Coordinates of C-alpha atoms in Angstrom, one line a residue:
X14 CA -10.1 31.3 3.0
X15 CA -7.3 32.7 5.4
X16 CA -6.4 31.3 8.8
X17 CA -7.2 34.6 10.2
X18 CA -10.7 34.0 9.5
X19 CA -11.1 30.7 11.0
X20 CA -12.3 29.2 14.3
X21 CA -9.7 26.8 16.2
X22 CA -12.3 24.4 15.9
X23 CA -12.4 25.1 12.3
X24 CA -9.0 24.5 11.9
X25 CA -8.2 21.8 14.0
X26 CA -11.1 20.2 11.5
X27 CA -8.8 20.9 8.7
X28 CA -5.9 19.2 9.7
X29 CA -8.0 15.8 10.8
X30 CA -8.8 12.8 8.0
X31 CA -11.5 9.9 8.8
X32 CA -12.7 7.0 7.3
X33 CA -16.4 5.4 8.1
X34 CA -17.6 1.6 7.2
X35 CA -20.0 0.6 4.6
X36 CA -20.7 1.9 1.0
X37 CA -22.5 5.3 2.0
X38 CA -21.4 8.1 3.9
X39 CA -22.1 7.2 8.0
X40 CA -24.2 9.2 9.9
X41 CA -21.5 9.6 12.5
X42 CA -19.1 10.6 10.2
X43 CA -21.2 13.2 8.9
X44 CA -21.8 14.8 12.9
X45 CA -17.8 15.2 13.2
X46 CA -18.4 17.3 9.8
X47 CA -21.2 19.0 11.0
X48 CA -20.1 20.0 14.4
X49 CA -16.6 19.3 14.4
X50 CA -16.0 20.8 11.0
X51 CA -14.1 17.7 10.1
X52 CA -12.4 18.5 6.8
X53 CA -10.8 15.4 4.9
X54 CA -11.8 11.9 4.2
X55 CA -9.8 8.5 3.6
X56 CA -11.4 5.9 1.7
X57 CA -10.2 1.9 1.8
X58 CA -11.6 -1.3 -0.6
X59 CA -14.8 -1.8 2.3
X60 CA -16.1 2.0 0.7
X61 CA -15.9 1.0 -2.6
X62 CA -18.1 -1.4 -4.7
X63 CA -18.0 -0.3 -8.4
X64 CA -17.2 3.0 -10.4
X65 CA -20.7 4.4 -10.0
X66 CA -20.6 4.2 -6.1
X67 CA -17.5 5.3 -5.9
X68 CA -18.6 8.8 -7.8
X69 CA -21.5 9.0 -6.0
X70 CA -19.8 8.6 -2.3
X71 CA -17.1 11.1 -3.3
X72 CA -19.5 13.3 -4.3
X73 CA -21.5 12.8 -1.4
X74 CA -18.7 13.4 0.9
X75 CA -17.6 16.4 -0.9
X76 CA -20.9 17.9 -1.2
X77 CA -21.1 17.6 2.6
X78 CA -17.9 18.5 3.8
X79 CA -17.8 21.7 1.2
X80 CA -21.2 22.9 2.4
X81 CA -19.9 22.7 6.4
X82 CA -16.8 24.4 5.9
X83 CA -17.0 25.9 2.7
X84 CA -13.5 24.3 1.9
X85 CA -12.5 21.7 -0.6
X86 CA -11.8 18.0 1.5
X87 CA -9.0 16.3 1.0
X88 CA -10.6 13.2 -0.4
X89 CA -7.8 10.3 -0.1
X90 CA -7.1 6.2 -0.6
X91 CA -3.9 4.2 -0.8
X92 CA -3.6 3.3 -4.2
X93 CA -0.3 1.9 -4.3
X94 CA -1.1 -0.9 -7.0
X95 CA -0.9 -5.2 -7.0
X96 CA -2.7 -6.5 -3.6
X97 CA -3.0 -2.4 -2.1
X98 CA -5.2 -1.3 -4.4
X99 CA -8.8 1.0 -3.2
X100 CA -10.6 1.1 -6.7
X101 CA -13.4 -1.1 -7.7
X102 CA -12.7 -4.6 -10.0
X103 CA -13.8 -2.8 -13.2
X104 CA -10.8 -0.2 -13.1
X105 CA -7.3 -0.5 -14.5
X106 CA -5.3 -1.4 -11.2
X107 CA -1.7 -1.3 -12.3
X108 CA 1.0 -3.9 -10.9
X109 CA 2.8 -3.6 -6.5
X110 CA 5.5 -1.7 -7.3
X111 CA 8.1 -4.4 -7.1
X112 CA 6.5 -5.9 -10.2
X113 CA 6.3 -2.2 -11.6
X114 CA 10.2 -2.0 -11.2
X115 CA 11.3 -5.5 -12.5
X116 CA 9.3 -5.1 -15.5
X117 CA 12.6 -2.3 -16.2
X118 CA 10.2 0.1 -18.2
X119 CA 10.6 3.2 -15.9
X120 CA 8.3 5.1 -18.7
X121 CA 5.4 2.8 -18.3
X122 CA 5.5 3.9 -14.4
X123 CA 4.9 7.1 -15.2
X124 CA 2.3 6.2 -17.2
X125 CA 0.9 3.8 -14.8
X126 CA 1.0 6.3 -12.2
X127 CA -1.2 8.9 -15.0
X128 CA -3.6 6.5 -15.5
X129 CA -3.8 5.9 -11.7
X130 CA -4.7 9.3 -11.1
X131 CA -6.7 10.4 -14.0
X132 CA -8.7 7.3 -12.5
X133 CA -8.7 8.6 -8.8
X134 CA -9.8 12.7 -10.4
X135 CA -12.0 11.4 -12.5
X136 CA -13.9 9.0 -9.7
X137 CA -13.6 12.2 -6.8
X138 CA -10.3 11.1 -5.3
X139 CA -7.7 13.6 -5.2
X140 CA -5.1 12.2 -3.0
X141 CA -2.9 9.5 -3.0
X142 CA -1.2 7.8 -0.1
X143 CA 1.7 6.9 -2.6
X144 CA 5.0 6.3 -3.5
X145 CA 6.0 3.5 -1.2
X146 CA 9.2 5.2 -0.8
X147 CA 11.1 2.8 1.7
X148 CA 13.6 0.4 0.4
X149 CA 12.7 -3.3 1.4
X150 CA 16.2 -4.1 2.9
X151 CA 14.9 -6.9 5.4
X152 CA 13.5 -10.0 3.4
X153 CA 11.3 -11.0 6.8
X154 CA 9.6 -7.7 6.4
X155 CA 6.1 -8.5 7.2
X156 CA 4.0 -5.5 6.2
X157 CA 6.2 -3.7 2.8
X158 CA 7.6 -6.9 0.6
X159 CA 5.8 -5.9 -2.9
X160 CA 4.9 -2.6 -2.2
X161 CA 8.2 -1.9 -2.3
X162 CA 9.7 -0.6 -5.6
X163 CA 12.9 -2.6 -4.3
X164 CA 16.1 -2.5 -2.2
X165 CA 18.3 -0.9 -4.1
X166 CA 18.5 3.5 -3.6
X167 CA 18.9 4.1 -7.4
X168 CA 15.6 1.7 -7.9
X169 CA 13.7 3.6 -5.6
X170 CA 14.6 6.5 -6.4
X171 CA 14.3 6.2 -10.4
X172 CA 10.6 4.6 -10.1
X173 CA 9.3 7.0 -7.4
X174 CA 10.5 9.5 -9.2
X175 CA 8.3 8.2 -12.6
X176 CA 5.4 7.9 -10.1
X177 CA 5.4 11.4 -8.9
X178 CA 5.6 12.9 -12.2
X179 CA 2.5 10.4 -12.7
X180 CA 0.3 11.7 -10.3
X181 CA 1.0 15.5 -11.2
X182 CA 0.6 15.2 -14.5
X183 CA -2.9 13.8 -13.7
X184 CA -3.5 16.7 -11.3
X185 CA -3.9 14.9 -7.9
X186 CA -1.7 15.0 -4.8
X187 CA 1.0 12.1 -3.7
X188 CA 2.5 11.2 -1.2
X189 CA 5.6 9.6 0.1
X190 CA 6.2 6.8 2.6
X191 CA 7.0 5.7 5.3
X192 CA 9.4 8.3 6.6
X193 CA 12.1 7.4 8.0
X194 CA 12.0 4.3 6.2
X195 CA 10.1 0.8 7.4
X196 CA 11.8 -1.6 4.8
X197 CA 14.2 -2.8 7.2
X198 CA 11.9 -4.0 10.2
X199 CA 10.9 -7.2 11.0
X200 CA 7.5 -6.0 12.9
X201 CA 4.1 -4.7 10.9
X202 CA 3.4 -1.1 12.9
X203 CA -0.3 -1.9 12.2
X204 CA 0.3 -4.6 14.9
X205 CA 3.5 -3.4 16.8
X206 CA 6.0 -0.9 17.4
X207 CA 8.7 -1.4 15.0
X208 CA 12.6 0.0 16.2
X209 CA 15.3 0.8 13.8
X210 CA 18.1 0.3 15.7
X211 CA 20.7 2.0 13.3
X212 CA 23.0 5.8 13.6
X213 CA 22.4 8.6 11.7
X214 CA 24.8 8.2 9.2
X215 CA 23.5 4.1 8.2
X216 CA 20.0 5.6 7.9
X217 CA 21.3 8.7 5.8
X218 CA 23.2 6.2 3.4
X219 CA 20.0 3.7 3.1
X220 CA 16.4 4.6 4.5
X221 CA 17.0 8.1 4.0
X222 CA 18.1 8.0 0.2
X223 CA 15.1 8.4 -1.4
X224 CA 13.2 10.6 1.2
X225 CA 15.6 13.2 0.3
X226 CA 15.5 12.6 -3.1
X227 CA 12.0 13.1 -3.2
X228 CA 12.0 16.4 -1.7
X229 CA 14.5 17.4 -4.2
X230 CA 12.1 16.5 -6.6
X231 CA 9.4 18.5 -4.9
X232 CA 7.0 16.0 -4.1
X233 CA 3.7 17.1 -2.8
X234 CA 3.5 15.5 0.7
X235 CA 5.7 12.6 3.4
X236 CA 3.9 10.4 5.2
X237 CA 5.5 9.8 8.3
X238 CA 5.5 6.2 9.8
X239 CA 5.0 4.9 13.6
X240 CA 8.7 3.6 13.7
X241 CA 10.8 4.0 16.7
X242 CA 14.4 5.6 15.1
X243 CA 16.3 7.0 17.9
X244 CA 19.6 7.9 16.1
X245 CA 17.5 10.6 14.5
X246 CA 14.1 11.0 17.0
X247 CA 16.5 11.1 20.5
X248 CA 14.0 9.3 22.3
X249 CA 12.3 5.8 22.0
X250 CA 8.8 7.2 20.8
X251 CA 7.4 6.4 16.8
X252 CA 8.8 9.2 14.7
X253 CA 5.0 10.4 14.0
X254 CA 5.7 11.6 17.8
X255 CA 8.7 13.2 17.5
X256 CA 9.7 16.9 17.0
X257 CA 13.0 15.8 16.4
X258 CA 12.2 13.7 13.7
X259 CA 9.8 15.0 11.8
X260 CA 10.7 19.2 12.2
X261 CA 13.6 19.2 13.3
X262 CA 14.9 16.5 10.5
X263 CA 12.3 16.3 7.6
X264 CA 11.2 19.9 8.0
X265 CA 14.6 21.4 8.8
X266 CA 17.5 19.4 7.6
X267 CA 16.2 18.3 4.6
X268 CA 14.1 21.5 3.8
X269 CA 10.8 19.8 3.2
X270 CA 8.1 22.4 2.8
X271 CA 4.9 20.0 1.6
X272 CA 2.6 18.5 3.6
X273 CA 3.5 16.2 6.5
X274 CA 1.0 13.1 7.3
X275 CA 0.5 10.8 9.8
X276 CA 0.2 7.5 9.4
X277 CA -2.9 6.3 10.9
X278 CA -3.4 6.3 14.3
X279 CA -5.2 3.3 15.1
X280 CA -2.4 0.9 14.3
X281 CA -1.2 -0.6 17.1
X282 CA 2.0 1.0 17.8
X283 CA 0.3 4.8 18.1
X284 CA -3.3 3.4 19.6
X285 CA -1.9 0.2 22.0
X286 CA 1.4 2.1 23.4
X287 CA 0.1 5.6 23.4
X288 CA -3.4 6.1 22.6
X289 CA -5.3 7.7 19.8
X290 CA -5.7 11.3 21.8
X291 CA -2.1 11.4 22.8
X292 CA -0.9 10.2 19.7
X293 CA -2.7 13.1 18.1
X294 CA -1.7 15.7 20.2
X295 CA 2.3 14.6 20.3
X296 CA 2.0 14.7 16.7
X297 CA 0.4 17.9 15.8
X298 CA 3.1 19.0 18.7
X299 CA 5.9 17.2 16.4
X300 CA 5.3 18.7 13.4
X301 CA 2.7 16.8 11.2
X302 CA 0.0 18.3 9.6
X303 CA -2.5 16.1 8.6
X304 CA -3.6 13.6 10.8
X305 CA -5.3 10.3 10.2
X306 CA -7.7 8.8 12.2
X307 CA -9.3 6.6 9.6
X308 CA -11.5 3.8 10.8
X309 CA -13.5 5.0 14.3
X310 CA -15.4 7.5 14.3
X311 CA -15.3 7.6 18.6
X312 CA -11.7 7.7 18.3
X313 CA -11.4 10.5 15.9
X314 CA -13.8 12.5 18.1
X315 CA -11.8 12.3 21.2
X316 CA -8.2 13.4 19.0
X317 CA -9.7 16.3 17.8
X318 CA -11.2 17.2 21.5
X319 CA -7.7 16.3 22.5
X320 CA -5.8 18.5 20.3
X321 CA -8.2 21.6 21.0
X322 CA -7.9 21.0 24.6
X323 CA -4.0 20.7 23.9
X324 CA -4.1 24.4 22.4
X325 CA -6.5 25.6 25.0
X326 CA -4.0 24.9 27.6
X327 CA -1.4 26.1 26.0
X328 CA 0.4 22.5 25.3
X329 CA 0.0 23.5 21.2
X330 CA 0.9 26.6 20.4
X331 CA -1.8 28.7 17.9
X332 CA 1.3 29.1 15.4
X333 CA 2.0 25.7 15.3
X334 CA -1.7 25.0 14.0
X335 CA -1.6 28.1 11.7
X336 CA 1.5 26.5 10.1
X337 CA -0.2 23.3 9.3
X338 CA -3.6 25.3 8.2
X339 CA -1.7 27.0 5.7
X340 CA 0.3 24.6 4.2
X341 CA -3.1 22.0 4.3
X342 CA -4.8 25.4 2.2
X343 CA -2.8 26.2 -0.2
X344 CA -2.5 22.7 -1.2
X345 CA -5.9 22.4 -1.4
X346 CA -6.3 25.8 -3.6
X347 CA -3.7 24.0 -6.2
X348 CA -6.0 21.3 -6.5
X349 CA -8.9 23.6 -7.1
X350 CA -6.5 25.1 -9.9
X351 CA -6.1 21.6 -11.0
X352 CA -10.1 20.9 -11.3
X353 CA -10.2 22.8 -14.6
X354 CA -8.5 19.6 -16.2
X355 CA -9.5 16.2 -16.3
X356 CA -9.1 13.8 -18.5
X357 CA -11.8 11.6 -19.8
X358 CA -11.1 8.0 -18.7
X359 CA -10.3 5.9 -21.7
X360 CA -10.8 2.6 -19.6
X361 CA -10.6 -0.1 -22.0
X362 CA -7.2 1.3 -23.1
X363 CA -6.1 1.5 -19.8
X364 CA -7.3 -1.7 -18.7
X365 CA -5.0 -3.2 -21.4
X366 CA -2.2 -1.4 -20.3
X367 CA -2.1 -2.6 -16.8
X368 CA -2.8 -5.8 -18.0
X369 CA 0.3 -6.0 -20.5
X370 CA 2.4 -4.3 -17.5
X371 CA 1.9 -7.2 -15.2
X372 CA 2.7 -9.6 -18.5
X373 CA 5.7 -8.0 -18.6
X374 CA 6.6 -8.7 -15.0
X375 CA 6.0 -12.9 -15.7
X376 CA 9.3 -14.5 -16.2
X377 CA 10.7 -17.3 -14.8
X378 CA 13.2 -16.5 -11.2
X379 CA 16.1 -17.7 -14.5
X380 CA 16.0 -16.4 -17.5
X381 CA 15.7 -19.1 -20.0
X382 CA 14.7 -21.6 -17.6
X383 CA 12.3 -25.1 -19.3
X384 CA 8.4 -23.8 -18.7
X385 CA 6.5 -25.9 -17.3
X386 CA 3.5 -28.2 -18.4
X387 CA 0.8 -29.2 -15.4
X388 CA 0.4 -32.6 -17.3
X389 CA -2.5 -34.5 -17.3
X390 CA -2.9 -35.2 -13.3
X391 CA -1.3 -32.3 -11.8
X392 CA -1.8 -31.4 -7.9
X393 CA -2.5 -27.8 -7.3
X394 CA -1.9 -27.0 -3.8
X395 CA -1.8 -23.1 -2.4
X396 CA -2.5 -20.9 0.2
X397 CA -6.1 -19.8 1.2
X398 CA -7.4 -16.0 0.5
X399 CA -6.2 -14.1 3.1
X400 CA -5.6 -10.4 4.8
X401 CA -1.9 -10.4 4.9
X402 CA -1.1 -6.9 6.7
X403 CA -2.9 -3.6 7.8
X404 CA -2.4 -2.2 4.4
X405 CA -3.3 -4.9 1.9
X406 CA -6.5 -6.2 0.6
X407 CA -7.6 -9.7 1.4
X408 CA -5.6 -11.9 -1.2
X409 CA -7.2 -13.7 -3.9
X410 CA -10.2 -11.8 -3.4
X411 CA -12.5 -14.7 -3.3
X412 CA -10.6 -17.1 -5.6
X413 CA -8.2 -19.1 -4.4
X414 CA -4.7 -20.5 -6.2
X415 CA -5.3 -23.8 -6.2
X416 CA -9.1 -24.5 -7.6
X417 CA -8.5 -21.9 -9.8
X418 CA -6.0 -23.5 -11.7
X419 CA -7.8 -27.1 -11.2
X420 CA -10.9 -25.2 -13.2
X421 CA -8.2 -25.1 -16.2
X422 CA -6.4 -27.9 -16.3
X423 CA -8.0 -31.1 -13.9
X424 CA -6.2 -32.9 -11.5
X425 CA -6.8 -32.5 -7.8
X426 CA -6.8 -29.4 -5.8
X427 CA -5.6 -28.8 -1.8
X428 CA -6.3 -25.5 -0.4
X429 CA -4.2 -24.6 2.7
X430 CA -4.0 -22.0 5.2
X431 CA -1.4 -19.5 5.6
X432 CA 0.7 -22.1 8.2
X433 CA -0.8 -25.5 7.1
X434 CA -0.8 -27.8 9.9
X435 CA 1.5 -31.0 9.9
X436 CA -1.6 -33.1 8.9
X437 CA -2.4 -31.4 6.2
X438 CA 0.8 -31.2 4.8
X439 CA 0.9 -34.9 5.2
X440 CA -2.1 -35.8 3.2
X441 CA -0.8 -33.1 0.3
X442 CA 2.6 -34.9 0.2
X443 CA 0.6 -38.2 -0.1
X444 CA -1.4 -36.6 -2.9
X445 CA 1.6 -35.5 -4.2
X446 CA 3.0 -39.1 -4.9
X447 CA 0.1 -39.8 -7.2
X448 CA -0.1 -37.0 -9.3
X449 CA 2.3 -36.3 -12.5
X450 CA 3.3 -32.9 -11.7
X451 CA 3.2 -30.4 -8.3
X452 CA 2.4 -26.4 -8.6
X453 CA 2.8 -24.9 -5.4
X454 CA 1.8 -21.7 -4.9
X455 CA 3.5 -20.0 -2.0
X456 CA 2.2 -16.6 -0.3
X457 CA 5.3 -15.0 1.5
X458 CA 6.8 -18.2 2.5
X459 CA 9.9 -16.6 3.9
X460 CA 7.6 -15.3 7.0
X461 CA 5.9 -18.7 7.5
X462 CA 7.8 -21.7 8.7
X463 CA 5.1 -24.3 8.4
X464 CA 4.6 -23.0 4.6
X465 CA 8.3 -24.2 4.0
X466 CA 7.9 -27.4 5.6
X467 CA 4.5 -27.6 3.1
X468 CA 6.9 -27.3 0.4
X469 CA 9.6 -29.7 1.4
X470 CA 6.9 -32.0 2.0
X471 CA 5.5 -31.7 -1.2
X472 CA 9.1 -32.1 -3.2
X473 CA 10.1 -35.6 -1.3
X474 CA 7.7 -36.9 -4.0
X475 CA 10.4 -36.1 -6.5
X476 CA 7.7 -35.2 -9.5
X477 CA 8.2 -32.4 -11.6
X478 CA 7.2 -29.3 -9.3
X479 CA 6.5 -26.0 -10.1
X480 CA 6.8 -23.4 -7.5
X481 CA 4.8 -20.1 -7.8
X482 CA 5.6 -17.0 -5.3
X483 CA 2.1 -15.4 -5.0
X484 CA 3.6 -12.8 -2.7
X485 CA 7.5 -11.8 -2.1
X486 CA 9.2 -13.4 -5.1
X487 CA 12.1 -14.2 -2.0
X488 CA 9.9 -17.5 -1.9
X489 CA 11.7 -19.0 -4.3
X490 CA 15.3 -18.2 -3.3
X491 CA 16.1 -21.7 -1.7
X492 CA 17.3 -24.0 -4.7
X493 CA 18.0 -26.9 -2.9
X494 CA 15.3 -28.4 -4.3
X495 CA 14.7 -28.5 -7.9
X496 CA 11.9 -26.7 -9.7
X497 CA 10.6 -24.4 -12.2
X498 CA 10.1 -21.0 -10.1
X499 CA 8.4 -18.2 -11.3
X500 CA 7.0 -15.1 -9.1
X501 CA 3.4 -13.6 -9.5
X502 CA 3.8 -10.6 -7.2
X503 CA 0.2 -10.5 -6.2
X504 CA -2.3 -12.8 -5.4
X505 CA -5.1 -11.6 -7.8
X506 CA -7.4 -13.1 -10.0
X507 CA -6.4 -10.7 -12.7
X508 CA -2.4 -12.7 -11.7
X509 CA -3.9 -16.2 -12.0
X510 CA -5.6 -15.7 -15.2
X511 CA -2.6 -14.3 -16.4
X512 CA -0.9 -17.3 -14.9
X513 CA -3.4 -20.1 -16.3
X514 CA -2.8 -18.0 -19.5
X515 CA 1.0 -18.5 -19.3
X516 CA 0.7 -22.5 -18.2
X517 CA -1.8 -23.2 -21.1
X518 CA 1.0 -21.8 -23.7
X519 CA 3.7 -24.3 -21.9
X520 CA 1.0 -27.2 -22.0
X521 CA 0.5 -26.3 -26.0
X522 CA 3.7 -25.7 -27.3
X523 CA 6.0 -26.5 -24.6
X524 CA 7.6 -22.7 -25.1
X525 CA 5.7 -19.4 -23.5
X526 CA 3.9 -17.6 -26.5
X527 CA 5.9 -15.2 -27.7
X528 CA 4.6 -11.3 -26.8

C-alpha cells in the first residue's frame, strides 16, 4: 500500500502501538482498530499464559488488525532476557544481558538472540524492543542494572552487535535503547523524569558510543527514551519530545534511516509532566515514528485524536506523517519478505541452551574463592518477590529465595521485604546466632539502605555467611565483611534451581561439579 492511497486517519493508525489487559484480545482495543485503524500491538507477561495462548492471541490480533487495514501489524514485546522477559514459563528465556556478557561467549549471544526470535516468529511476534543499548555507568541506576550488557563501550558494543545479527537472522525486527542513553541516571522514567546533565562531547564519548555504532551496523530501529539531555535536546523536555534530539541528532548527525520509537507514553515522565496527548503530538512533531501508548486504551484514543487534530491545524505537517508512514511500511513489507522462513522451534534444544548459558554465568564475585556448604542448620533469609521497575517482571515469580532453598536443605527460613524494617532485621540477626551458616540473598542492595543494614545485621553473628546478589551483582562489592559472594543476575526460579543445584555440589564434595 502507498501513502498516497491512505486516509490521515489511516495513517495516523499506522504509526500508533497499544497494549490491552487480560489473555484475549479487549473489546476496546479492538474499536480503536476498527474505527481508529489502529495498526500495531505491544504485548507484556499479563498477555501471555503459555505457548498455545500466545499463538492464538497473536493470531487473533493479526487477523483483526489485517482485516481493518489490510496491512501487516507490528506485533511487539520487550524480550530483553533474565527478569524482562514476555514469553510464557515453558519457552527458552535466555539470561539479562549483563549475565549474557560475563559469561564472555559473544557467539552464544548471537545465538541466544536466534533462538529468541525464532521463538517470537514462530509464536506471532515479530518485533523486539531490544538491545538494551545504554551502558550502565551509574551503579544507583534504578530501572537498567542487568539489562544492561555492561559499562564498558567495547562490551556494549560487541554483545549488541551479536544480538542484532540474532534477531535478523531469525527474521524479526530489533530495536535499540534507550537513546540518548539512560545508564547513567539515578531516576526510573517509568516514575520520573530523569536529566543527564552532561555536554555534547561527554555524551558522544560514553552514552552515545554504541548508539552510533549500532546505526553503523544497520540496525532495524532506536527507541528513544523520556530523558531530559539538554547538551544535545537545547531545551529541558525528555528527548522523545525533542526535534533536536531525535531529527536533528539521531536522524541527521548520525544518519539513522530505521525506524524511530517512542518509549511509552504512560510512564511518568511523558504522562505526569506533559500528558499522554501532548506527549504524542510533540513527538510525532520531533521526529519519532512509532508511538507507544501501551497500557490504556482511553489514553491511546485521545493521542491519536490529538495528533490528527495536530495535522488538521496545521501544527504537523502532512510530510512529516508521510515520512514516518513510509519508513513504518517498508519495514513492515521486509517482514512480509521474511514470513517465507521460519524455523521450526526445536524447544528442548533450546531450553538446554539457555539453561547452560546462565550456568556459565555462576561463579563466585573471585575466582577461585572456597564454595560454600549451607551445613546442617543454615538460615536462609532473602528478599520477598517483587516488581522492581516499569520494565521488569515481578521477581521470583511466585517463589521466593529464602523457602526455596529451605525446601533443599532444612534449616529455618526469614522472608523480608525489599527495605526490611529494624524489627525484623533484629529477629533475623537473632536467628542468625543460632544457626551454623547464613545465605543472604540480596535484590539490588545498592538502592536500598535498610537491605544493607539487614546484611550487617546478619554478619555481627560471625558464622560462615554466604551472600547471593539476586539482582545487580554491585551487591556484593563491600568486602568489609567476610563472605562467600556469588551473583545470580536474576531472581528466577529457573536461577534458584540452578543455585540449589550449585550449593548441593559444595555440600557433596566441597568443590562445584565440574561442567
Amino acid at each position: 500500500m502507498r501513502t498516497e492511497s491512505m486516509s490521515l486517519e489511516e495513517k495516523i493508525g499506522q504509526m500508533f502501538v497499544g497494549g490491552f489487559p487480560g489473555t484475549g484480545v479487549s473489546g476496546d482495543f479492538a474499536r480503536l482498530v476498527r474505527e481508529k485503524k489502529l495498526g500495531n500491538a505491544i504485548l507484556f507477561s499479563h498477555n501471555v499464559e503459555s505457548i498455545g495462548q500466545l499463538v492464538g492471541l497473536s493470531g487473533e490480533l493479526r487477523g483483526l488488525i489485517r482485516k481493518e487495514t489490510g496491512i501487516l501489524p507490528f506485533i511487539s514485546a520487550d524480550e530483553e532476557g533474565g527478569m524482562v522477559s514476555r514469553l510464557p514459563a515453558e519457552a527458552a528465556i535466555m539470561p539479562s544481558p549483563m549475565a549474557q556478557a560475563k559469561a564472555g561467549k559473544p557467539g552464544w549471544i548471537r545465538r541466544g538472540a536466534f533462538i529468541t526470535g525464532c521463538q517470537l516468529k514462530r509464536w506471532g511476534i515479530n518485533f523486539n524492543l531490544a538491545p538494551v543499548l545504554d551502558r550502565n555507568t551509574n551503579r544507583n541506576n534504578p530501572v537498567i542494572g542487568v539489562r544492561s550488557f555492561g559499562a564498558d563501550a567495547g562490551t556494549v558494543c560487541t554483545c549488541a552487535k551479536e544480538a542484532v545479527l540474532g534477531y535478523r537472522k531469525a527474521g524479526i525486527l530489533c530495536s535499540g535503547k534507550h537513546f540518548p542513553g539512560h545508564g547513567d541516571t539515578d531516576l526510573d522514567s517509568h516514575l520520573a523524569l530523569p536529566v543527564l546533565e552532561k555536554s555534547e562531547e561527554e555524551l558522544e564519548s560514553c552514552e552515545l558510543v554504541p548508539f552510533r555504532q549500532m546505526v553503523e551496523e544497520k540496525i532495524p530501529a532506536i527507541t528513544v527514551a523520556h530523558v531530559v539531555a539538554p547538551a544535545i535536546s537545547g531545551e529541558r523536555v525528555p528527548c522523545t519530545m525533542s526535534r533536536n534530539a531525535v531529527t536533528g541528532y539521531l536522524r541527521e548527525k548520525l544518519h539513522f534511516d530505521g525506524l524511530i520509537l517512542s518509549d511509552c507514553l504512560e510512564m511518568n515522565a511523558v504522562k505526569s509532566y506533559f500528558g499522554v496527548e501532548r506527549g504524542a503530538v510533540e513527538a510525532v512533531k520531533a521526529g519519532i515514528d512509532l508511538v507507544f501508548v501501551s497500557h490504556t486504551a482511553a489514553l491511546l484514543e485521545k493521542a491519536m485524536d490529538a495528533v490528527r487534530s495536530a495535522v488538521t491545524a496545521g501544527e504537523i505537517s502532512q510530510r512529516r506523517i508521510d515520512e514516518a508512514v513510509f519508513r513504518i511500511l517498508r519495514a513492515k513489507e521486509r517482514l512480509l519478505d521474511e514470513e517465507l522462513r521460519a524455523y521450526t522451534p526445536q524447544l528442548t534444544e533450546w531450553r538446554a541452551f539457555s539453561d547452560s548459558f546462565l550456568k556459565e554465568t555462576l561463579r563466585p564475585l573471585r575466582p577461585g574463592q572456597a564454595c560454600f556448604s549451607p551445613g546442617e542448620h543454615p538460615l536462609f533469609v532473602g528478599i520477598a518477590p517483587a516488581r522492581t521497575s516499569g520494565a521488569a517482571n515481578e521477581v521470583g515469580g511466585s517463589r521466593d529465595f529464602a523457602h526455596f532453598l529451605q525446601e533443599s536443605f532444612g534449616g529455618t527460613a526469614v522472608c523480608l521485604s525489599m527495605k526490611p524494617d529494624r524489627e525484623s532485621a533484629a529477629r533475623a540477626a537473632e536467628l542468625a546466632k543460632q544457626a551454623d551458616t547464613v545465605v543472604f540473598g540480596s535484590f539490588n542492595q545498592r538502592l536500598y539502605p535498610e537491605q544493607n543494614a539487614l546484611f550487617s545485621a546478619l554478619a555481627a553473628a560471625e558464622k560462615p555467611m554466604a551472600h547471593i546478589a539476586l539482582g545487580n551483582p554491585w551487591d556484593l562489592d563491600d568486602d568489609r565483611i567476610s563472605a562467600f559472594r556469588l551473583p545470580l543476575y536474576e531472581y528466577s526460579e529457573r536461577a534458584l534451581n540452578l543455585l540449589k543445584a550449585y550449593l548441593t555440589s559444595s555440600s557433596d564434595t566441597g568443590v562445584p561439579r565440574s561442567e
